[in-house]
């Protein structure tokens, strides 16, 4: 009998934000799979669960997800990843794939789940939701995301001034993810919309490396990938 593939959200950074159910599933699983960087540095999700689990007590399966747009390379690597997980499942082992935040919100697990369902239609999958960086940022900033009839949006920030402007115009609160590469443009936009004082920027929220920035000092700054911007009008 094949094992179960668990997609487990391990939260935004603070290991104590791991849910009780996520902890139990990780403890019970035969294998913990995690995204692995090609150059050997630890992935963010791996760092979070290291507070509770180590290779000495649990079988760990590091899976490389290359940062490239080359479809041939991506297809090859994703197929290798699916095969590696299926090999464990076929052996009757339960595999817990960990991802920072929530497994179904801009997560690597989404694509993995789709490939597994396509290639192995009978695979058993269970999702364990996690605390997202969006909710964590709201908590750390003590900033309500939405109240009453207000609208909130989660937008991957990109180099499109008009699209980002429209997102701000259409919603009462917007959380811009992956904002580091377009921070200068976003500051210019916020300044022109008189919203600079309504914005907050956080890097690696709730982790030991968390930084809550003064946005007016960020022009020209190089920020970590895991940086988000919250604008509440």
GROMACS .gro file of N, CA, C and O in nm, residues 88-177:
model
  360
   88UNK      N    1   0.954   0.683  -0.268
   88UNK     CA    2   0.931   0.669  -0.124
   88UNK      C    3   0.789   0.625  -0.095
   88UNK      O    4   0.765   0.537  -0.010
   89UNK      N    5   0.693   0.686  -0.166
   89UNK     CA    6   0.552   0.652  -0.144
   89UNK      C    7   0.524   0.506  -0.181
   89UNK      O    8   0.450   0.436  -0.111
   90UNK      N    9   0.584   0.461  -0.292
   90UNK     CA   10   0.563   0.322  -0.336
   90UNK      C   11   0.617   0.222  -0.235
   90UNK      O   12   0.567   0.109  -0.226
   91UNK      N   13   0.718   0.265  -0.161
   91UNK     CA   14   0.776   0.177  -0.059
   91UNK      C   15   0.691   0.176   0.069
   91UNK      O   16   0.729   0.116   0.169
   92UNK      N   17   0.577   0.246   0.063
   92UNK     CA   18   0.487   0.248   0.178
   92UNK      C   19   0.519   0.356   0.279
   92UNK      O   20   0.463   0.356   0.390
   93UNK      N   21   0.607   0.448   0.243
   93UNK     CA   22   0.645   0.555   0.336
   93UNK      C   23   0.561   0.679   0.315
   93UNK      O   24   0.534   0.719   0.202
   94UNK      N   25   0.521   0.740   0.425
   94UNK     CA   26   0.454   0.869   0.419
   94UNK      C   27   0.561   0.978   0.405
   94UNK      O   28   0.662   0.976   0.476
   95UNK      N   29   0.536   1.071   0.314
   95UNK     CA   30   0.632   1.178   0.287
   95UNK      C   31   0.568   1.312   0.321
   95UNK      O   32   0.461   1.345   0.271
   96UNK      N   33   0.635   1.389   0.407
   96UNK     CA   34   0.586   1.522   0.444
   96UNK      C   35   0.672   1.625   0.373
   96UNK      O   36   0.791   1.639   0.402
   97UNK      N   37   0.613   1.695   0.277
   97UNK     CA   38   0.685   1.800   0.204
   97UNK      C   39   0.657   1.933   0.273
   97UNK      O   40   0.542   1.975   0.284
   98UNK      N   41   0.763   1.998   0.322
   98UNK     CA   42   0.745   2.121   0.398
   98UNK      C   43   0.768   2.244   0.310
   98UNK      O   44   0.853   2.245   0.222
   99UNK      N   45   0.689   2.346   0.336
   99UNK     CA   46   0.704   2.472   0.265
   99UNK      C   47   0.676   2.586   0.362
   99UNK      O   48   0.590   2.573   0.450
  100UNK      N   49   0.752   2.696   0.351
  100UNK     CA   50   0.724   2.810   0.438
  100UNK      C   51   0.585   2.864   0.408
  100UNK      O   52   0.533   2.850   0.297
  101UNK      N   53   0.525   2.926   0.508
  101UNK     CA   54   0.392   2.982   0.489
  101UNK      C   55   0.288   2.872   0.476
  101UNK      O   56   0.285   2.775   0.553
  102UNK      N   57   0.203   2.885   0.375
  102UNK     CA   58   0.094   2.791   0.351
  102UNK      C   59   0.119   2.716   0.219
  102UNK      O   60   0.163   2.777   0.122
  103UNK      N   61   0.088   2.587   0.213
  103UNK     CA   62   0.118   2.507   0.093
  103UNK      C   63   0.042   2.551  -0.032
  103UNK      O   64   0.086   2.520  -0.144
  104UNK      N   65  -0.071   2.619  -0.018
  104UNK     CA   66  -0.152   2.653  -0.135
  104UNK      C   67  -0.157   2.803  -0.161
  104UNK      O   68  -0.247   2.851  -0.231
  105UNK      N   69  -0.059   2.876  -0.107
  105UNK     CA   70  -0.051   3.020  -0.133
  105UNK      C   71   0.089   3.053  -0.186
  105UNK      O   72   0.184   3.062  -0.109
  106UNK      N   73   0.100   3.066  -0.318
  106UNK     CA   74   0.228   3.096  -0.383
  106UNK      C   75   0.340   3.003  -0.334
  106UNK      O   76   0.448   3.048  -0.297
  107UNK      N   77   0.312   2.875  -0.337
  107UNK     CA   78   0.405   2.778  -0.281
  107UNK      C   79   0.458   2.682  -0.387
  107UNK      O   80   0.390   2.649  -0.484
  108UNK      N   81   0.581   2.634  -0.365
  108UNK     CA   82   0.640   2.531  -0.450
  108UNK      C   83   0.553   2.407  -0.452
  108UNK      O   84   0.548   2.335  -0.553
  109UNK      N   85   0.484   2.382  -0.344
  109UNK     CA   86   0.405   2.258  -0.333
  109UNK      C   87   0.292   2.254  -0.435
  109UNK      O   88   0.250   2.146  -0.477
  110UNK      N   89   0.240   2.367  -0.477
  110UNK     CA   90   0.128   2.369  -0.572
  110UNK      C   91   0.166   2.295  -0.700
  110UNK      O   92   0.092   2.208  -0.749
  111UNK      N   93   0.281   2.331  -0.756
  111UNK     CA   94   0.325   2.268  -0.881
  111UNK      C   95   0.357   2.121  -0.858
  111UNK      O   96   0.325   2.035  -0.942
  112UNK      N   97   0.420   2.091  -0.744
  112UNK     CA   98   0.451   1.952  -0.713
  112UNK      C   99   0.324   1.869  -0.703
  112UNK      O  100   0.317   1.758  -0.757
  113UNK      N  101   0.223   1.921  -0.635
  113UNK     CA  102   0.096   1.850  -0.621
  113UNK      C  103   0.034   1.821  -0.757
  113UNK      O  104  -0.014   1.710  -0.784
  114UNK      N  105   0.036   1.921  -0.847
  114UNK     CA  106  -0.023   1.904  -0.980
  114UNK      C  107   0.050   1.798  -1.061
  114UNK      O  108  -0.012   1.717  -1.131
  115UNK      N  109   0.183   1.798  -1.052
  115UNK     CA  110   0.261   1.698  -1.125
  115UNK      C  111   0.236   1.558  -1.069
  115UNK      O  112   0.219   1.462  -1.145
  116UNK      N  113   0.230   1.547  -0.938
  116UNK     CA  114   0.205   1.416  -0.878
  116UNK      C  115   0.068   1.362  -0.918
  116UNK      O  116   0.053   1.243  -0.950
  117UNK      N  117  -0.033   1.449  -0.920
  117UNK     CA  118  -0.167   1.406  -0.959
  117UNK      C  119  -0.171   1.364  -1.106
  117UNK      O  120  -0.244   1.271  -1.144
  118UNK      N  121  -0.093   1.434  -1.187
  118UNK     CA  122  -0.092   1.403  -1.331
  118UNK      C  123  -0.019   1.273  -1.359
  118UNK      O  124  -0.066   1.189  -1.436
  119UNK      N  125   0.096   1.255  -1.296
  119UNK     CA  126   0.179   1.138  -1.325
  119UNK      C  127   0.135   1.014  -1.247
  119UNK      O  128   0.149   0.902  -1.294
  120UNK      N  129   0.085   1.036  -1.127
  120UNK     CA  130   0.045   0.924  -1.040
  120UNK      C  131  -0.096   0.952  -0.988
  120UNK      O  132  -0.114   0.995  -0.873
  121UNK      N  133  -0.198   0.929  -1.070
  121UNK     CA  134  -0.336   0.967  -1.036
  121UNK      C  135  -0.389   0.909  -0.906
  121UNK      O  136  -0.481   0.966  -0.846
  122UNK      N  137  -0.332   0.798  -0.863
  122UNK     CA  138  -0.382   0.733  -0.741
  122UNK      C  139  -0.311   0.779  -0.614
  122UNK      O  140  -0.338   0.727  -0.505
  123UNK      N  141  -0.222   0.876  -0.627
  123UNK     CA  142  -0.147   0.920  -0.509
  123UNK      C  143  -0.240   0.984  -0.406
  123UNK      O  144  -0.331   1.060  -0.441
  124UNK      N  145  -0.220   0.949  -0.280
  124UNK     CA  146  -0.300   1.007  -0.171
  124UNK      C  147  -0.228   1.132  -0.121
  124UNK      O  148  -0.110   1.128  -0.086
  125UNK      N  149  -0.299   1.245  -0.120
  125UNK     CA  150  -0.241   1.372  -0.080
  125UNK      C  151  -0.326   1.436   0.029
  125UNK      O  152  -0.448   1.437   0.021
  126UNK      N  153  -0.259   1.489   0.130
  126UNK     CA  154  -0.328   1.564   0.235
  126UNK      C  155  -0.256   1.697   0.257
  126UNK      O  156  -0.133   1.701   0.260
  127UNK      N  157  -0.332   1.804   0.270
  127UNK     CA  158  -0.275   1.937   0.289
  127UNK      C  159  -0.293   1.981   0.435
  127UNK      O  160  -0.403   1.974   0.489
  128UNK      N  161  -0.184   2.027   0.496
  128UNK     CA  162  -0.190   2.084   0.630
  128UNK      C  163  -0.162   2.234   0.617
  128UNK      O  164  -0.049   2.274   0.587
  129UNK      N  165  -0.263   2.319   0.635
  129UNK     CA  166  -0.242   2.463   0.617
  129UNK      C  167  -0.144   2.520   0.718
  129UNK      O  168  -0.126   2.464   0.827
  130UNK      N  169  -0.083   2.632   0.680
  130UNK     CA  170   0.013   2.697   0.768
  130UNK      C  171  -0.014   2.845   0.779
  130UNK      O  172  -0.090   2.902   0.700
  131UNK      N  173   0.048   2.909   0.876
  131UNK     CA  174   0.037   3.054   0.892
  131UNK      C  175   0.116   3.121   0.780
  131UNK      O  176   0.235   3.095   0.765
  132UNK      N  177   0.051   3.206   0.703
  132UNK     CA  178   0.120   3.271   0.592
  132UNK      C  179   0.195   3.396   0.640
  132UNK      O  180   0.165   3.451   0.746
  133UNK      N  181   0.288   3.442   0.559
  133UNK     CA  182   0.361   3.565   0.591
  133UNK      C  183   0.267   3.684   0.592
  133UNK      O  184   0.291   3.783   0.662
  134UNK      N  185   0.159   3.675   0.516
  134UNK     CA  186   0.059   3.782   0.511
  134UNK      C  187  -0.004   3.801   0.648
  134UNK      O  188  -0.010   3.912   0.703
  135UNK      N  189  -0.052   3.692   0.706
  135UNK     CA  190  -0.113   3.699   0.839
  135UNK      C  191  -0.011   3.733   0.947
  135UNK      O  192  -0.040   3.808   1.041
  136UNK      N  193   0.109   3.679   0.931
  136UNK     CA  194   0.214   3.706   1.029
  136UNK      C  195   0.253   3.854   1.029
  136UNK      O  196   0.274   3.914   1.135
  137UNK      N  197   0.263   3.912   0.910
  137UNK     CA  198   0.298   4.055   0.900
  137UNK      C  199   0.191   4.141   0.965
  137UNK      O  200   0.221   4.238   1.036
  138UNK      N  201   0.064   4.108   0.940
  138UNK     CA  202  -0.045   4.183   1.001
  138UNK      C  203  -0.035   4.179   1.154
  138UNK      O  204  -0.054   4.280   1.223
  139UNK      N  205  -0.003   4.061   1.206
  139UNK     CA  206   0.009   4.046   1.351
  139UNK      C  207   0.127   4.126   1.407
  139UNK      O  208   0.114   4.194   1.509
  140UNK      N  209   0.241   4.116   1.341
  140UNK     CA  210   0.360   4.188   1.390
  140UNK      C  211   0.342   4.339   1.382
  140UNK      O  212   0.392   4.413   1.467
  141UNK      N  213   0.271   4.384   1.279
  141UNK     CA  214   0.250   4.529   1.261
  141UNK      C  215   0.126   4.578   1.336
  141UNK      O  216   0.100   4.699   1.341
  142UNK      N  217   0.048   4.482   1.392
  142UNK     CA  218  -0.081   4.515   1.456
  142UNK      C  219  -0.165   4.597   1.360
  142UNK      O  220  -0.223   4.701   1.396
  143UNK      N  221  -0.175   4.545   1.238
  143UNK     CA  222  -0.241   4.615   1.129
  143UNK      C  223  -0.353   4.528   1.072
  143UNK      O  224  -0.324   4.426   1.010
  144UNK      N  225  -0.479   4.562   1.096
  144UNK     CA  226  -0.589   4.482   1.041
  144UNK      C  227  -0.584   4.478   0.888
  144UNK      O  228  -0.566   4.582   0.825
  145UNK      N  229  -0.599   4.360   0.833
  145UNK     CA  230  -0.597   4.347   0.687
  145UNK      C  231  -0.731   4.387   0.626
  145UNK      O  232  -0.735   4.445   0.517
  146UNK      N  233  -0.839   4.357   0.693
  146UNK     CA  234  -0.971   4.391   0.642
  146UNK      C  235  -1.073   4.388   0.756
  146UNK      O  236  -1.065   4.304   0.845
  147UNK      N  237  -1.168   4.480   0.749
  147UNK     CA  238  -1.272   4.489   0.851
  147UNK      C  239  -1.404   4.524   0.782
  147UNK      O  240  -1.405   4.601   0.685
  148UNK      N  241  -1.511   4.467   0.832
  148UNK     CA  242  -1.642   4.498   0.774
  148UNK      C  243  -1.651   4.461   0.627
  148UNK      O  244  -1.627   4.347   0.589
  149UNK      N  245  -1.680   4.559   0.542
  149UNK     CA  246  -1.694   4.535   0.399
  149UNK      C  247  -1.568   4.571   0.320
  149UNK      O  248  -1.572   4.581   0.197
  150UNK      N  249  -1.457   4.590   0.387
  150UNK     CA  250  -1.334   4.628   0.319
  150UNK      C  251  -1.279   4.515   0.231
  150UNK      O  252  -1.305   4.397   0.257
  151UNK      N  253  -1.203   4.553   0.130
  151UNK     CA  254  -1.143   4.458   0.039
  151UNK      C  255  -0.992   4.452   0.062
  151UNK      O  256  -0.927   4.556   0.077
  152UNK      N  257  -0.938   4.329   0.060
  152UNK     CA  258  -0.794   4.311   0.075
  152UNK      C  259  -0.744   4.228  -0.043
  152UNK      O  260  -0.813   4.137  -0.090
  153UNK      N  261  -0.623   4.260  -0.092
  153UNK     CA  262  -0.565   4.187  -0.204
  153UNK      C  263  -0.424   4.143  -0.169
  153UNK      O  264  -0.352   4.211  -0.096
  154UNK      N  265  -0.385   4.026  -0.224
  154UNK     CA  266  -0.247   3.978  -0.213
  154UNK      C  267  -0.192   3.977  -0.355
  154UNK      O  268  -0.241   3.904  -0.442
  155UNK      N  269  -0.090   4.059  -0.379
  155UNK     CA  270  -0.041   4.082  -0.515
  155UNK      C  271   0.110   4.055  -0.522
  155UNK      O  272   0.187   4.115  -0.446
  156UNK      N  273   0.155   3.967  -0.612
  156UNK     CA  274   0.300   3.956  -0.635
  156UNK      C  275   0.347   4.085  -0.703
  156UNK      O  276   0.301   4.118  -0.813
  157UNK      N  277   0.434   4.159  -0.637
  157UNK     CA  278   0.481   4.286  -0.692
  157UNK      C  279   0.560   4.263  -0.820
  157UNK      O  280   0.640   4.170  -0.828
  158UNK      N  281   0.537   4.348  -0.920
  158UNK     CA  282   0.613   4.336  -1.045
  158UNK      C  283   0.637   4.475  -1.104
  158UNK      O  284   0.576   4.572  -1.063
  159UNK      N  285   0.724   4.479  -1.201
  159UNK     CA  286   0.766   4.605  -1.260
  159UNK      C  287   0.661   4.654  -1.360
  159UNK      O  288   0.684   4.658  -1.481
  160UNK      N  289   0.544   4.689  -1.308
  160UNK     CA  290   0.433   4.738  -1.390
  160UNK      C  291   0.361   4.845  -1.308
  160UNK      O  292   0.272   4.815  -1.228
  161UNK      N  293   0.403   4.967  -1.328
  161UNK     CA  294   0.354   5.079  -1.247
  161UNK      C  295   0.202   5.089  -1.249
  161UNK      O  296   0.138   5.102  -1.143
  162UNK      N  297   0.141   5.082  -1.367
  162UNK     CA  298  -0.004   5.099  -1.379
  162UNK      C  299  -0.080   4.986  -1.311
  162UNK      O  300  -0.184   5.009  -1.248
  163UNK      N  301  -0.030   4.864  -1.323
  163UNK     CA  302  -0.097   4.750  -1.260
  163UNK      C  303  -0.090   4.761  -1.107
  163UNK      O  304  -0.188   4.733  -1.037
  164UNK      N  305   0.025   4.803  -1.055
  164UNK     CA  306   0.039   4.819  -0.911
  164UNK      C  307  -0.047   4.937  -0.861
  164UNK      O  308  -0.107   4.930  -0.754
  165UNK      N  309  -0.055   5.039  -0.942
  165UNK     CA  310  -0.140   5.155  -0.908
  165UNK      C  311  -0.286   5.114  -0.902
  165UNK      O  312  -0.361   5.153  -0.812
  166UNK      N  313  -0.329   5.032  -0.998
  166UNK     CA  314  -0.468   4.986  -1.001
  166UNK      C  315  -0.500   4.898  -0.880
  166UNK      O  316  -0.608   4.907  -0.822
  167UNK      N  317  -0.404   4.814  -0.841
  167UNK     CA  318  -0.424   4.729  -0.723
  167UNK      C  319  -0.449   4.815  -0.599
  167UNK      O  320  -0.538   4.786  -0.518
  168UNK      N  321  -0.372   4.922  -0.586
  168UNK     CA  322  -0.391   5.013  -0.473
  168UNK      C  323  -0.525   5.085  -0.481
  168UNK      O  324  -0.594   5.104  -0.380
  169UNK      N  325  -0.562   5.123  -0.601
  169UNK     CA  326  -0.687   5.197  -0.620
  169UNK      C  327  -0.809   5.112  -0.590
  169UNK      O  328  -0.909   5.161  -0.537
  170UNK      N  329  -0.801   4.982  -0.624
  170UNK     CA  330  -0.918   4.894  -0.617
  170UNK      C  331  -0.942   4.831  -0.480
  170UNK      O  332  -1.045   4.767  -0.459
  171UNK      N  333  -0.847   4.846  -0.388
  171UNK     CA  334  -0.858   4.775  -0.260
  171UNK      C  335  -0.827   4.866  -0.142
  171UNK      O  336  -0.753   4.964  -0.154
  172UNK      N  337  -0.884   4.830  -0.027
  172UNK     CA  338  -0.859   4.906   0.096
  172UNK      C  339  -0.723   4.872   0.156
  172UNK      O  340  -0.661   4.955   0.222
  173UNK      N  341  -0.680   4.749   0.133
  173UNK     CA  342  -0.551   4.703   0.183
  173UNK      C  343  -0.488   4.610   0.080
  173UNK      O  344  -0.557   4.525   0.022
  174UNK      N  345  -0.359   4.630   0.054
  174UNK     CA  346  -0.289   4.544  -0.040
  174UNK      C  347  -0.160   4.495   0.023
  174UNK      O  348  -0.084   4.573   0.082
  175UNK      N  349  -0.136   4.364   0.012
  175UNK     CA  350  -0.009   4.306   0.054
  175UNK      C  351   0.067   4.270  -0.073
  175UNK      O  352   0.023   4.186  -0.151
  176UNK      N  353   0.179   4.336  -0.094
  176UNK     CA  354   0.263   4.310  -0.211
  176UNK      C  355   0.375   4.214  -0.171
  176UNK      O  356   0.458   4.246  -0.086
  177UNK      N  357   0.377   4.096  -0.233
  177UNK     CA  358   0.480   3.997  -0.207
  177UNK      C  359   0.596   4.013  -0.305
  177UNK      O  360   0.581   4.074  -0.412
   0.00000   0.00000   0.00000
